[in-house]
Short mmCIF file of C-alpha atoms and ligand atoms in Angstrom, two decimals:
data_model
loop_
_atom_site.label_atom_id
_atom_site.label_comp_id
_atom_site.label_asym_id
_atom_site.label_seq_id
_atom_site.Cartn_x
_atom_site.Cartn_y
_atom_site.Cartn_z
CA MET A 215 35.92 6.13 -2.85
CA LYS A 216 38.92 8.50 -1.39
CA THR A 217 39.44 9.24 2.07
CA GLU A 218 40.91 12.99 2.86
CA GLY A 219 44.41 12.04 2.71
CA GLY A 220 43.84 9.98 -0.70
CA SER A 221 43.95 6.44 0.67
CA PRO A 222 41.24 4.24 -0.22
CA LEU A 223 38.21 3.67 2.13
CA ASN A 224 37.82 0.01 3.15
CA LEU A 225 33.98 -0.23 3.27
CA ASN A 226 34.52 -3.75 4.04
CA PRO A 227 37.26 -4.07 6.24
CA GLU A 228 38.55 -7.72 6.05
CA PRO A 229 39.38 -9.49 7.84
CA HIS A 230 37.90 -7.60 10.70
CA ALA A 231 34.41 -7.29 10.99
CA ALA A 232 33.40 -10.04 8.86
CA SER A 233 35.80 -12.79 10.35
CA ASP A 234 34.39 -11.63 13.81
CA ARG A 235 30.96 -12.67 12.15
CA ARG A 236 32.16 -16.28 10.88
CA ARG A 237 33.49 -16.41 14.13
CA LEU A 238 30.19 -15.83 15.91
CA ARG A 239 28.48 -18.39 13.65
CA GLY A 240 31.63 -20.47 13.04
CA GLY A 241 31.24 -19.46 9.56
CA ALA A 242 27.90 -21.04 9.31
CA PRO A 243 25.73 -19.99 6.39
CA ILE A 244 22.47 -18.67 7.40
CA GLN A 245 19.69 -21.33 6.50
CA ILE A 246 16.53 -19.93 4.96
CA GLY A 247 13.02 -21.38 5.13
CA LEU A 248 10.45 -19.93 1.95
CA LEU A 249 6.65 -20.10 2.95
CA GLY A 250 5.50 -19.70 -0.67
CA CYS A 251 7.03 -19.65 -4.30
CA GLY A 252 4.71 -17.67 -6.53
CA THR A 253 5.12 -14.23 -7.77
CA VAL A 254 7.12 -12.88 -4.83
CA GLY A 255 8.65 -16.27 -3.91
CA GLY A 256 9.57 -16.89 -7.00
CA GLY A 257 11.48 -13.47 -7.48
CA VAL A 258 13.05 -13.90 -4.13
CA LEU A 259 14.53 -17.31 -5.20
CA ARG A 260 16.03 -15.39 -8.52
CA LEU A 261 17.64 -12.77 -6.57
CA LEU A 262 18.98 -15.21 -3.82
CA ALA A 263 20.63 -17.17 -6.83
CA GLU A 264 21.68 -14.19 -9.01
CA ASN A 265 23.24 -11.81 -6.42
CA SER A 266 24.24 -15.31 -4.10
CA GLY A 267 27.92 -14.08 -4.00
CA TYR A 268 27.38 -10.25 -3.29
CA LEU A 269 24.96 -11.42 -0.69
CA ALA A 270 27.30 -13.56 1.01
CA GLU A 271 29.79 -10.90 1.19
CA ARG A 272 27.68 -8.45 2.65
CA ALA A 273 25.87 -10.78 5.39
CA GLY A 274 29.63 -12.19 6.13
CA VAL A 275 28.23 -15.73 5.63
CA PRO A 276 26.53 -17.76 2.75
CA LEU A 277 22.73 -17.35 2.33
CA VAL A 278 21.60 -20.59 1.70
CA VAL A 279 17.47 -21.72 1.02
CA LYS A 280 16.91 -24.95 2.68
CA ARG A 281 12.96 -25.62 2.10
CA VAL A 282 10.27 -24.26 -0.03
CA VAL A 283 6.83 -24.62 1.20
CA VAL A 284 4.13 -24.52 -1.61
CA ARG A 285 0.59 -26.12 -1.91
CA ASP A 286 1.15 -27.66 -5.27
CA LEU A 287 4.37 -29.75 -5.83
CA GLU A 288 3.59 -29.99 -9.53
CA LYS A 289 2.87 -26.35 -10.62
CA GLU A 290 5.56 -24.71 -13.15
CA ARG A 291 7.89 -22.58 -10.99
CA VAL A 292 10.79 -20.37 -11.58
CA SER A 293 13.79 -22.15 -12.65
CA ALA A 294 16.18 -20.83 -9.85
CA LEU A 295 14.06 -23.17 -7.67
CA ASP A 296 15.82 -26.69 -6.71
CA ARG A 297 12.58 -28.66 -6.78
CA GLY A 298 14.22 -31.09 -4.09
CA LEU A 299 13.53 -28.48 -1.81
CA LEU A 300 9.94 -28.29 -2.10
CA SER A 301 7.44 -29.44 0.24
CA THR A 302 3.89 -28.98 1.56
CA ASN A 303 4.57 -29.16 5.29
CA PRO A 304 5.35 -25.47 6.72
CA ALA A 305 6.28 -27.87 10.00
CA GLU A 306 9.55 -28.43 7.73
CA VAL A 307 10.47 -24.48 7.96
CA VAL A 308 9.13 -23.39 11.27
CA ASP A 309 9.80 -26.34 13.40
CA ASP A 310 13.39 -27.31 11.94
CA PRO A 311 15.88 -25.94 14.17
CA SER A 312 18.39 -25.82 11.97
CA ILE A 313 16.85 -22.92 9.97
CA ASP A 314 17.96 -19.51 10.90
CA LEU A 315 15.53 -17.55 9.08
CA VAL A 316 11.72 -17.83 7.78
CA VAL A 317 10.50 -15.83 4.60
CA GLU A 318 6.70 -15.91 4.56
CA VAL A 319 5.41 -15.11 0.93
CA MET A 320 2.15 -17.00 0.98
CA GLY A 321 0.08 -13.98 1.78
CA GLY A 322 -3.65 -14.32 3.91
CA GLU A 323 -3.80 -14.32 7.83
CA THR A 324 -4.33 -18.30 7.75
CA PRO A 325 -2.08 -20.17 8.80
CA ALA A 326 0.59 -17.47 7.90
CA ARG A 327 -0.01 -15.89 11.31
CA GLU A 328 0.61 -19.00 13.15
CA LEU A 329 3.47 -19.72 11.10
CA ILE A 330 5.08 -16.61 11.82
CA GLU A 331 4.34 -16.85 15.48
CA ARG A 332 5.52 -20.39 15.50
CA ALA A 333 9.09 -19.13 13.78
CA ILE A 334 9.49 -16.26 16.51
CA ASP A 335 8.74 -18.32 19.15
CA ARG A 336 11.48 -20.83 18.12
CA GLY A 337 14.29 -17.92 17.83
CA LYS A 338 13.92 -17.28 14.11
CA GLY A 339 14.16 -14.16 12.21
CA VAL A 340 11.24 -13.56 10.32
CA VAL A 341 10.99 -11.30 6.97
CA THR A 342 7.20 -10.97 5.42
CA ALA A 343 5.35 -8.87 2.71
CA ASN A 344 2.25 -9.86 3.87
CA LYS A 345 0.42 -6.27 4.45
CA LEU A 346 -2.94 -8.27 5.36
CA LEU A 347 -1.59 -9.88 8.03
CA LEU A 348 0.60 -6.84 9.79
CA ALA A 349 -2.60 -4.59 9.35
CA ALA A 350 -4.51 -6.86 11.48
CA HIS A 351 -1.31 -8.34 13.87
CA GLY A 352 1.55 -6.26 13.26
CA PRO A 353 1.59 -4.89 16.74
CA ALA A 354 1.33 -7.85 18.24
CA LEU A 355 3.66 -9.60 16.19
CA LEU A 356 6.39 -7.18 16.28
CA ALA A 357 6.02 -7.35 20.51
CA ARG A 358 6.22 -10.98 20.10
CA ALA A 359 9.79 -10.74 18.00
CA ALA A 360 10.66 -8.01 20.38
CA ALA A 361 10.48 -10.11 23.59
CA ARG A 362 12.14 -13.12 21.95
CA GLN A 363 14.89 -10.83 20.38
CA VAL A 364 14.53 -11.78 16.62
CA ASP A 365 13.69 -9.39 13.93
CA LEU A 366 10.33 -9.14 12.08
CA ALA A 367 11.24 -7.23 8.98
CA PHE A 368 8.21 -6.08 6.32
CA GLU A 369 9.64 -3.59 3.58
CA GLY A 370 8.10 -5.67 0.77
CA ALA A 371 4.72 -5.20 2.46
CA VAL A 372 4.41 -1.56 1.56
CA GLY A 373 5.00 0.01 -1.81
CA GLY A 374 6.71 -3.19 -3.65
CA GLY A 375 10.24 -2.09 -4.45
CA ILE A 376 10.18 1.18 -2.50
CA PRO A 377 12.37 1.56 0.58
CA ILE A 378 9.46 3.24 2.64
CA ILE A 379 9.63 1.01 5.76
CA ARG A 380 13.16 1.69 6.27
CA THR A 381 12.49 5.48 5.23
CA LEU A 382 10.08 5.92 8.10
CA ARG A 383 11.74 3.27 10.74
CA ASP A 384 15.32 4.40 10.32
CA ALA A 385 16.24 7.83 8.08
CA PHE A 386 13.10 9.75 9.84
CA ALA A 387 13.18 8.51 13.45
CA SER A 388 14.51 11.41 14.26
CA ASP A 389 11.72 13.74 12.87
CA TRP A 390 7.72 13.97 13.46
CA VAL A 391 6.07 12.89 10.44
CA GLU A 392 2.65 14.84 10.00
CA ARG A 393 1.65 13.88 6.94
CA VAL A 394 1.26 10.57 4.35
CA THR A 395 -0.04 10.77 1.02
CA ALA A 396 0.10 7.83 -0.89
CA ILE A 397 -0.23 6.03 -4.22
CA VAL A 398 0.67 2.31 -2.60
CA ASN A 399 -1.80 0.18 -4.65
CA GLY A 400 0.08 -0.54 -8.07
CA THR A 401 -3.44 -2.40 -9.31
CA CYS A 402 -5.72 0.57 -8.90
CA ASN A 403 -2.96 2.74 -10.12
CA TYR A 404 -2.42 0.78 -13.10
CA ILE A 405 -6.27 0.45 -13.92
CA LEU A 406 -6.80 4.21 -13.32
CA THR A 407 -3.65 5.02 -15.43
CA ARG A 408 -5.04 2.69 -18.50
CA MET A 409 -8.53 3.80 -18.00
CA ARG A 410 -7.47 7.51 -18.47
CA ASP A 411 -4.83 7.23 -20.95
CA THR A 412 -5.80 4.45 -23.30
CA GLY A 413 -9.63 4.53 -22.59
CA ALA A 414 -9.56 0.67 -21.72
CA SER A 415 -12.29 -0.85 -19.67
CA PHE A 416 -12.18 -1.53 -15.99
CA ASP A 417 -12.30 -4.99 -16.68
CA ALA A 418 -9.57 -5.10 -19.22
CA ALA A 419 -7.10 -3.19 -17.21
CA LEU A 420 -7.78 -5.25 -14.18
CA ARG A 421 -6.91 -8.50 -16.11
CA GLU A 422 -3.60 -6.90 -17.60
CA ALA A 423 -2.85 -6.11 -13.98
CA GLN A 424 -3.43 -9.58 -12.97
CA ASP A 425 -1.71 -10.88 -15.74
CA LEU A 426 1.26 -8.91 -14.81
CA GLY A 427 1.22 -10.31 -11.15
CA TYR A 428 0.19 -7.05 -9.23
CA ALA A 429 -3.32 -7.92 -8.20
CA GLU A 430 -4.09 -9.87 -4.94
CA LYS A 431 -4.80 -13.59 -5.40
CA PRO A 432 -7.51 -15.06 -5.55
CA ASP A 433 -9.62 -11.98 -5.20
CA PRO A 434 -8.56 -8.68 -6.47
CA SER A 435 -11.36 -6.92 -4.80
CA LEU A 436 -8.96 -6.53 -1.84
CA ASP A 437 -6.75 -4.22 -4.51
CA VAL A 438 -9.92 -2.39 -6.16
CA ASP A 439 -12.16 -2.09 -3.48
CA GLY A 440 -9.13 -0.38 -1.43
CA HIS A 441 -8.51 -2.91 1.35
CA ASP A 442 -4.97 -3.74 0.26
CA ALA A 443 -4.43 0.37 0.07
CA ALA A 444 -6.01 0.64 3.99
CA HIS A 445 -3.74 -2.29 5.07
CA LYS A 446 -0.48 -0.50 3.91
CA LEU A 447 -1.78 2.74 5.58
CA ILE A 448 -2.18 0.89 8.36
CA VAL A 449 1.42 -0.35 8.66
CA LEU A 450 2.45 3.00 7.30
CA ALA A 451 0.77 4.81 9.93
CA MET A 452 2.17 2.02 13.01
CA LEU A 453 5.74 3.42 12.11
CA ALA A 454 4.98 7.52 11.14
CA PHE A 455 2.33 8.17 14.06
CA GLY A 456 3.45 4.97 16.19
CA ALA A 457 -0.19 4.27 16.11
CA GLN A 458 -2.09 0.88 16.41
CA VAL A 459 -5.02 1.01 14.56
CA ASP A 460 -8.00 -1.15 13.44
CA ALA A 461 -9.04 -1.47 9.86
CA ALA A 462 -12.50 -0.90 10.56
CA GLN A 463 -11.65 2.35 11.73
CA VAL A 464 -10.01 3.38 8.46
CA HIS A 465 -12.60 4.92 6.41
CA THR A 466 -12.10 2.85 2.80
CA SER A 467 -13.50 3.17 -0.51
CA GLY A 468 -12.02 1.78 -3.88
CA ILE A 469 -12.33 2.75 -7.58
CA ARG A 470 -15.49 0.54 -8.88
CA THR A 471 -17.69 3.80 -9.09
CA ILE A 472 -15.27 6.00 -11.14
CA GLU A 473 -16.51 6.66 -14.54
CA GLU A 474 -15.35 7.85 -17.83
CA ALA A 475 -16.99 10.98 -17.21
CA ASP A 476 -15.44 11.75 -14.13
CA HIS A 477 -11.92 11.61 -15.63
CA LEU A 478 -13.17 14.15 -18.09
CA TYR A 479 -15.14 16.30 -15.76
CA ALA A 480 -11.59 16.09 -13.34
CA ASP A 481 -9.68 17.06 -16.31
CA ARG A 482 -11.45 19.68 -17.17
CA PHE A 483 -11.45 21.39 -13.86
CA GLY A 484 -7.67 20.70 -13.96
CA TYR A 485 -7.40 17.47 -11.78
CA THR A 486 -6.51 13.84 -12.34
CA ILE A 487 -8.14 11.32 -10.41
CA LYS A 488 -5.51 9.10 -8.16
CA HIS A 489 -6.40 6.13 -5.52
CA LEU A 490 -4.69 7.82 -2.64
CA ALA A 491 -4.09 6.69 0.95
CA ILE A 492 -4.20 9.93 3.07
CA GLY A 493 -2.89 9.65 6.97
CA ARG A 494 -2.19 12.90 9.01
CA ASP A 495 -1.07 13.25 12.75
CA LEU A 496 -3.48 16.10 14.31
CA GLY A 497 -1.71 15.60 17.74
CA ASP A 498 -5.01 14.71 19.35
CA ALA A 499 -6.04 12.28 17.02
CA ILE A 500 -5.12 10.72 13.69
CA GLU A 501 -6.76 11.19 10.33
CA LEU A 502 -6.81 7.71 7.94
CA ARG A 503 -8.51 7.53 4.65
CA VAL A 504 -8.14 5.78 1.53
CA HIS A 505 -10.30 6.72 -1.48
CA PRO A 506 -10.65 8.04 -5.01
CA THR A 507 -9.03 11.76 -4.90
CA LEU A 508 -8.68 14.66 -7.31
CA ILE A 509 -5.22 16.20 -7.34
CA PRO A 510 -4.02 18.89 -9.47
CA LYS A 511 -2.70 17.75 -12.96
CA GLN A 512 0.67 19.24 -12.34
CA SER A 513 1.20 18.06 -8.91
CA VAL A 514 4.11 14.91 -8.35
CA LEU A 515 1.58 12.26 -7.52
CA ALA A 516 -0.76 13.25 -10.36
CA ASN A 517 2.22 11.94 -12.50
CA VAL A 518 3.02 8.99 -10.79
CA SER A 519 1.60 6.10 -13.55
CA GLY A 520 1.03 2.57 -13.91
CA VAL A 521 2.01 0.34 -11.54
CA LEU A 522 4.33 2.95 -9.82
CA ASN A 523 3.81 3.67 -6.22
CA ALA A 524 4.81 7.07 -4.57
CA VAL A 525 4.71 7.86 -0.79
CA LEU A 526 4.95 11.84 0.07
CA LEU A 527 5.98 12.37 3.27
CA GLU A 528 5.80 15.53 5.34
CA GLY A 529 8.05 15.90 8.37
CA ARG A 530 7.90 18.63 10.81
CA ALA A 531 11.87 19.22 10.14
CA VAL A 532 12.55 17.85 6.88
CA GLY A 533 9.56 19.01 5.02
CA PRO A 534 8.34 17.25 1.95
CA SER A 535 9.83 14.10 0.97
CA LEU A 536 8.90 11.37 -1.88
CA VAL A 537 9.61 7.79 -2.22
CA TYR A 538 8.95 6.26 -5.90
CA GLY A 539 9.48 3.71 -7.44
CA ARG A 540 7.59 0.12 -8.56
CA GLY A 541 5.03 -0.80 -6.14
CA ALA A 542 4.24 -4.29 -7.05
CA GLY A 543 5.62 -7.54 -9.10
CA ASP A 544 8.05 -10.08 -8.54
CA LEU A 545 11.39 -8.87 -8.83
CA PRO A 546 10.71 -5.21 -7.33
CA THR A 547 9.02 -6.99 -4.45
CA ALA A 548 11.53 -9.50 -4.23
CA VAL A 549 14.47 -6.62 -4.17
CA SER A 550 12.47 -5.25 -0.98
CA VAL A 551 12.63 -9.03 0.88
CA VAL A 552 15.91 -10.04 -0.03
CA SER A 553 17.19 -6.61 1.38
CA ASP A 554 15.18 -7.77 4.78
CA VAL A 555 16.58 -11.32 4.28
CA LEU A 556 20.24 -9.51 3.98
CA ASP A 557 19.53 -7.32 6.92
CA VAL A 558 18.07 -10.14 9.53
CA ALA A 559 20.90 -12.55 8.26
CA ARG A 560 23.55 -9.96 9.20
CA SER A 561 21.98 -9.62 12.32
CA ILE A 562 22.01 -12.97 13.06
CA ALA A 563 25.59 -13.77 12.08
CA SER A 564 26.83 -10.51 13.94
CA GLY A 565 25.02 -11.90 16.89
CA VAL A 566 22.87 -8.59 17.26
CA ALA A 567 19.35 -9.93 16.35
CA GLY A 568 16.44 -8.23 17.82
CA MET A 569 17.72 -4.72 17.07
CA GLN A 570 14.90 -3.55 14.17
CA GLY A 571 12.13 -3.08 16.14
CA ARG A 572 13.91 -1.76 19.72
CA GLY A 573 12.70 1.32 20.83
CA MET A 574 9.46 1.50 18.87
CA SER A 575 6.40 2.54 20.36
CA ILE A 576 2.83 1.77 19.00
CA LYS A 577 -0.42 2.68 20.78
CA PRO A 578 -3.89 3.17 19.90
CA ARG A 579 -4.83 6.35 18.80
CA ARG A 580 -8.01 8.38 18.41
CA VAL A 581 -8.87 8.30 14.63
CA ARG A 582 -10.95 11.38 13.67
CA PRO A 583 -14.22 10.21 12.13
CA LEU A 584 -14.85 11.19 8.43
CA SER A 585 -17.73 13.30 9.26
CA GLU A 586 -14.97 15.59 11.03
CA ILE A 587 -12.57 16.15 7.98
CA VAL A 588 -12.34 19.27 6.26
CA SER A 589 -11.67 18.90 2.38
CA ARG A 590 -13.38 20.34 -0.93
CA TYR A 591 -15.13 18.26 -2.58
CA TYR A 592 -16.11 17.11 -6.54
CA LEU A 593 -19.82 16.19 -6.57
CA ARG A 594 -21.23 15.02 -9.89
CA PHE A 595 -25.40 14.85 -9.84
CA ALA A 596 -26.96 13.36 -12.77
CA VAL A 597 -30.33 14.62 -12.79
CA GLU A 598 -33.64 15.33 -15.11
CA ASP A 599 -32.80 18.42 -17.51
CA ARG A 600 -35.36 21.01 -16.25
CA PRO A 601 -35.77 24.50 -14.75
CA GLY A 602 -34.61 25.03 -11.20
CA VAL A 603 -32.60 21.60 -10.58
CA MET A 604 -29.46 23.44 -10.61
CA GLY A 605 -31.01 25.97 -8.15
CA ARG A 606 -32.19 23.31 -5.76
CA ILE A 607 -28.91 21.66 -5.46
CA ALA A 608 -26.92 24.80 -4.71
CA GLY A 609 -29.88 25.77 -2.22
CA ALA A 610 -29.22 22.49 -0.45
CA LEU A 611 -25.46 22.64 -0.21
CA GLY A 612 -25.91 26.62 0.66
CA ASP A 613 -28.83 25.34 3.52
CA ALA A 614 -25.89 23.02 4.72
CA GLY A 615 -23.26 25.93 4.85
CA VAL A 616 -21.50 24.56 2.17
CA SER A 617 -20.04 27.13 -0.22
CA ILE A 618 -19.70 26.22 -4.13
CA GLU A 619 -16.36 27.34 -5.80
CA GLN A 620 -17.09 26.50 -9.24
CA ILE A 621 -20.43 24.94 -11.15
CA VAL A 622 -21.03 23.42 -14.55
CA GLN A 623 -23.72 21.55 -16.40
CA GLN A 624 -23.35 19.30 -19.20
CA GLY A 625 -25.52 16.73 -21.18
CA PRO A 626 -27.54 15.03 -22.10
CA THR A 627 -24.93 12.21 -21.48
CA LYS A 628 -25.08 8.90 -22.90
CA ARG A 629 -24.97 6.11 -19.96
CA SER A 630 -24.15 2.92 -20.07
CA SER A 631 -25.90 1.54 -17.08
CA GLY A 632 -27.99 2.66 -14.42
CA ALA A 633 -31.65 4.58 -14.40
CA ALA A 634 -30.07 7.29 -16.57
CA ALA A 635 -29.17 4.65 -19.31
CA ARG A 636 -32.60 4.87 -20.15
CA GLU A 637 -33.37 8.45 -20.84
CA PRO A 638 -30.69 11.15 -21.42
CA ALA A 639 -29.59 12.82 -18.21
CA VAL A 640 -27.24 16.25 -17.80
CA ASP A 641 -24.70 15.99 -15.54
CA VAL A 642 -24.35 18.58 -12.62
CA VAL A 643 -20.51 19.20 -11.40
CA LEU A 644 -19.62 21.48 -9.00
CA ILE A 645 -16.47 21.54 -6.91
CA THR A 646 -16.90 23.24 -3.14
CA HIS A 647 -14.85 25.50 -0.89
CA ASP A 648 -13.40 23.54 2.15
CA ALA A 649 -16.45 22.27 3.97
CA GLN A 650 -16.87 19.65 6.95
CA GLU A 651 -17.69 16.08 5.27
CA GLY A 652 -20.56 16.19 7.85
CA LEU A 653 -22.16 19.35 6.21
CA VAL A 654 -21.87 18.23 2.63
CA ARG A 655 -23.38 14.39 3.67
CA SER A 656 -26.40 16.44 5.02
CA ALA A 657 -26.67 18.42 1.84
CA LEU A 658 -26.68 15.33 -0.29
CA ASP A 659 -29.27 13.48 2.23
CA ALA A 660 -31.28 16.76 1.00
CA VAL A 661 -30.85 16.42 -2.63
CA ALA A 662 -31.02 12.41 -2.69
CA ARG A 663 -34.90 12.99 -1.64
CA GLU A 664 -35.38 15.05 -4.62
CA GLU A 665 -37.34 13.03 -7.54
CA PHE A 666 -34.76 15.00 -10.04
CA LEU A 667 -32.08 12.84 -8.90
CA ARG A 668 -30.90 9.96 -11.51
CA GLU A 669 -28.45 7.85 -9.84
CA PRO A 670 -26.15 8.05 -6.72
CA VAL A 671 -24.22 11.11 -6.34
CA HIS A 672 -20.35 10.96 -7.07
CA LEU A 673 -18.17 12.52 -4.35
CA PHE A 674 -14.48 12.66 -4.63
CA ARG A 675 -12.41 14.40 -2.11
CA ILE A 676 -9.68 17.24 -3.50
CA GLU A 677 -6.10 17.15 -1.85
CA GLU A 678 -3.41 19.36 -2.92
CA PRO A 679 -0.55 17.57 -1.97
P1 LIG B 2026 1.06 -15.71 -4.77
O1 LIG B 2026 1.74 -15.54 -6.11
O2 LIG B 2026 -0.25 -16.20 -5.00
O3 LIG B 2026 1.90 -16.53 -4.23
C1 LIG B 2026 1.78 -17.35 -3.00
C2 LIG B 2026 2.34 -18.80 -2.72
O4 LIG B 2026 2.17 -19.04 -1.46
C3 LIG B 2026 2.25 -19.67 -3.57
O5 LIG B 2026 3.34 -20.20 -3.86
C4 LIG B 2026 1.39 -21.10 -2.73
O6 LIG B 2026 1.72 -21.89 -3.33
C5 LIG B 2026 1.87 -20.77 -1.40
N1 LIG B 2026 1.01 -21.12 -0.48
C6 LIG B 2026 -0.26 -20.09 -0.10
N2 LIG B 2026 -1.23 -20.66 0.96
C7 LIG B 2026 -0.31 -21.72 1.26
C8 LIG B 2026 -0.43 -22.73 2.42
N3 LIG B 2026 -1.42 -22.41 3.13
N4 LIG B 2026 0.33 -23.82 2.58
C9 LIG B 2026 1.36 -23.73 1.74
N5 LIG B 2026 1.93 -22.79 0.42
C10 LIG B 2026 1.08 -21.88 0.46
O7 LIG B 2026 1.28 -14.66 -4.06
P2 LIG B 2026 2.33 -13.41 -4.31
O8 LIG B 2026 1.73 -12.56 -5.18
O9 LIG B 2026 3.46 -13.98 -4.69
O10 LIG B 2026 2.11 -12.78 -2.69
C11 LIG B 2026 2.51 -13.11 -1.81
C12 LIG B 2026 2.68 -12.15 -0.51
O11 LIG B 2026 3.38 -11.09 -1.00
C13 LIG B 2026 1.12 -11.63 -0.46
O12 LIG B 2026 0.97 -11.55 1.22
C14 LIG B 2026 1.06 -10.38 -1.16
O13 LIG B 2026 -0.01 -9.40 -0.56
C15 LIG B 2026 2.48 -9.88 -0.83
N6 LIG B 2026 3.16 -8.92 -1.94
C16 LIG B 2026 2.79 -9.36 -3.13
C17 LIG B 2026 3.00 -8.42 -3.98
C18 LIG B 2026 3.12 -8.62 -5.69
O14 LIG B 2026 3.30 -7.59 -6.50
N7 LIG B 2026 2.37 -9.83 -6.26
C19 LIG B 2026 3.89 -7.31 -3.60
C20 LIG B 2026 4.06 -6.76 -2.61
C21 LIG B 2026 3.75 -7.83 -1.44
P3 LIG B 2026 0.94 -22.68 -4.61
O15 LIG B 2026 1.93 -22.24 -5.93
O16 LIG B 2026 1.50 -24.09 -4.38
O17 LIG B 2026 -0.34 -22.56 -4.82
N1 LIG B 2027 -1.69 -6.01 -5.09
C1 LIG B 2027 -0.66 -5.13 -4.81
C2 LIG B 2027 -0.73 -4.09 -5.29
C3 LIG B 2027 0.62 -6.08 -4.55
O1 LIG B 2027 -1.50 -4.05 -6.59
O2 LIG B 2027 0.01 -2.98 -4.97
C4 LIG B 2027 1.52 -5.03 -4.02
O3 LIG B 2027 1.92 -4.67 -2.69
#
């Protein structure tokens, strides 16, 4: 890069800043303790080893892994690990005064929470990718870190390798984010893409996602039932809307109920089914929900496939902005984690630790109940094929004040499971105009009392992001 006068712009003004940092710590390396060496921890060790020279240059001091804590000392690990560093005792990381920075990639709430708290209390910087923990205790942990003037960084917790945390915390700090529409669970997006594009079964696609290291361990129901995306939405809402939210306040549903027929009808109406996390700031309240959603086939988010994640932000001043990339897996997530390590290490080395969360305000906010949201709806009724059924469905919706935009009947449709597997049923599928969810639900309650209904109604909301 050249300056106006033609002389090179020095982005690393040696000996100035770097030597200042070295003076602050006497050039001593930043000592890192790693809690966990699985998919993400292995990726972290690889990146720290492969990029050590460059990272030391950026941090101003070398970054050295001093201890790696796991459960099983015998397990096979990445070759970047020096097995002599292994321990099963987390105290050797969090209580060791020579360790400056703790990287928590073990997952889960216990013992991760207590270990992070202990590390903060002992004045160590912390990097974590643990969205489950942040969703439950993020505001308290950030407050604890701020009080102790240490950094708590968590770029890897949402969107794997995509820089969404920094985008919200730093790049958009000058704007009001009004809406977040996100594909943040790589496992769900991978499964939905494989089912739609290759006709793979749900179980086969889930196994592939597990083999690729995308799914939560030990139980992928965190992914496929929507909880992982809900945890990430809570973390995003903390930064985007300054909201402290409890998981129970986020309407959460997963992808198990989506059938092949739903993909086919969605396509026929011009939509793709995506598992979305949606947040809106309405001023007096916020809206937070996670569910399968029909979005127009030509929209950007509809074309985010496989393990890719994307977060579409809408800022009052900036307008729409998209962050897009690989949302899970060892190296993509490790990129975010190691970038956090670099940031935190640089702050420690420069004597300015504790800047990351400074000035952040996170408060409880009212979350709008689902019954009050307004949306268009896709409804699929598997019904007996006899006269008057379509009229009764339309009547129930009409009585509730819900207007139909499009309706089709198709069948008989062969079902592999449920009551409809015994006898052929027909599908009545419709799209509503904008309606309040409470009214749609009361119409569905009326339909549920009808004897012609063969299985629970499939309801998906429609968004036009
Ligand atoms: P993982 O493969 O299961 O690795 C977890 C590691 O932590 C293992 O090395 C395990 O030891 C160790 N560990 C767990 N509990 C422990 C305990 N009580 N004491 C000592 N060691 C313990 O999990 P992962 O996929 O790397 O995920 C780690 C974290 O990153 C989670 O919070 C996850 O949500 C998050 N994350 C994952 C991804 C991804 O794509 N996988 C992406 C973003 C964020 P052993 O190896 O001995 O069992
Ligand atoms: N299980 C998560 C996913 C890992 O599938 O997106 C990344 O957070």
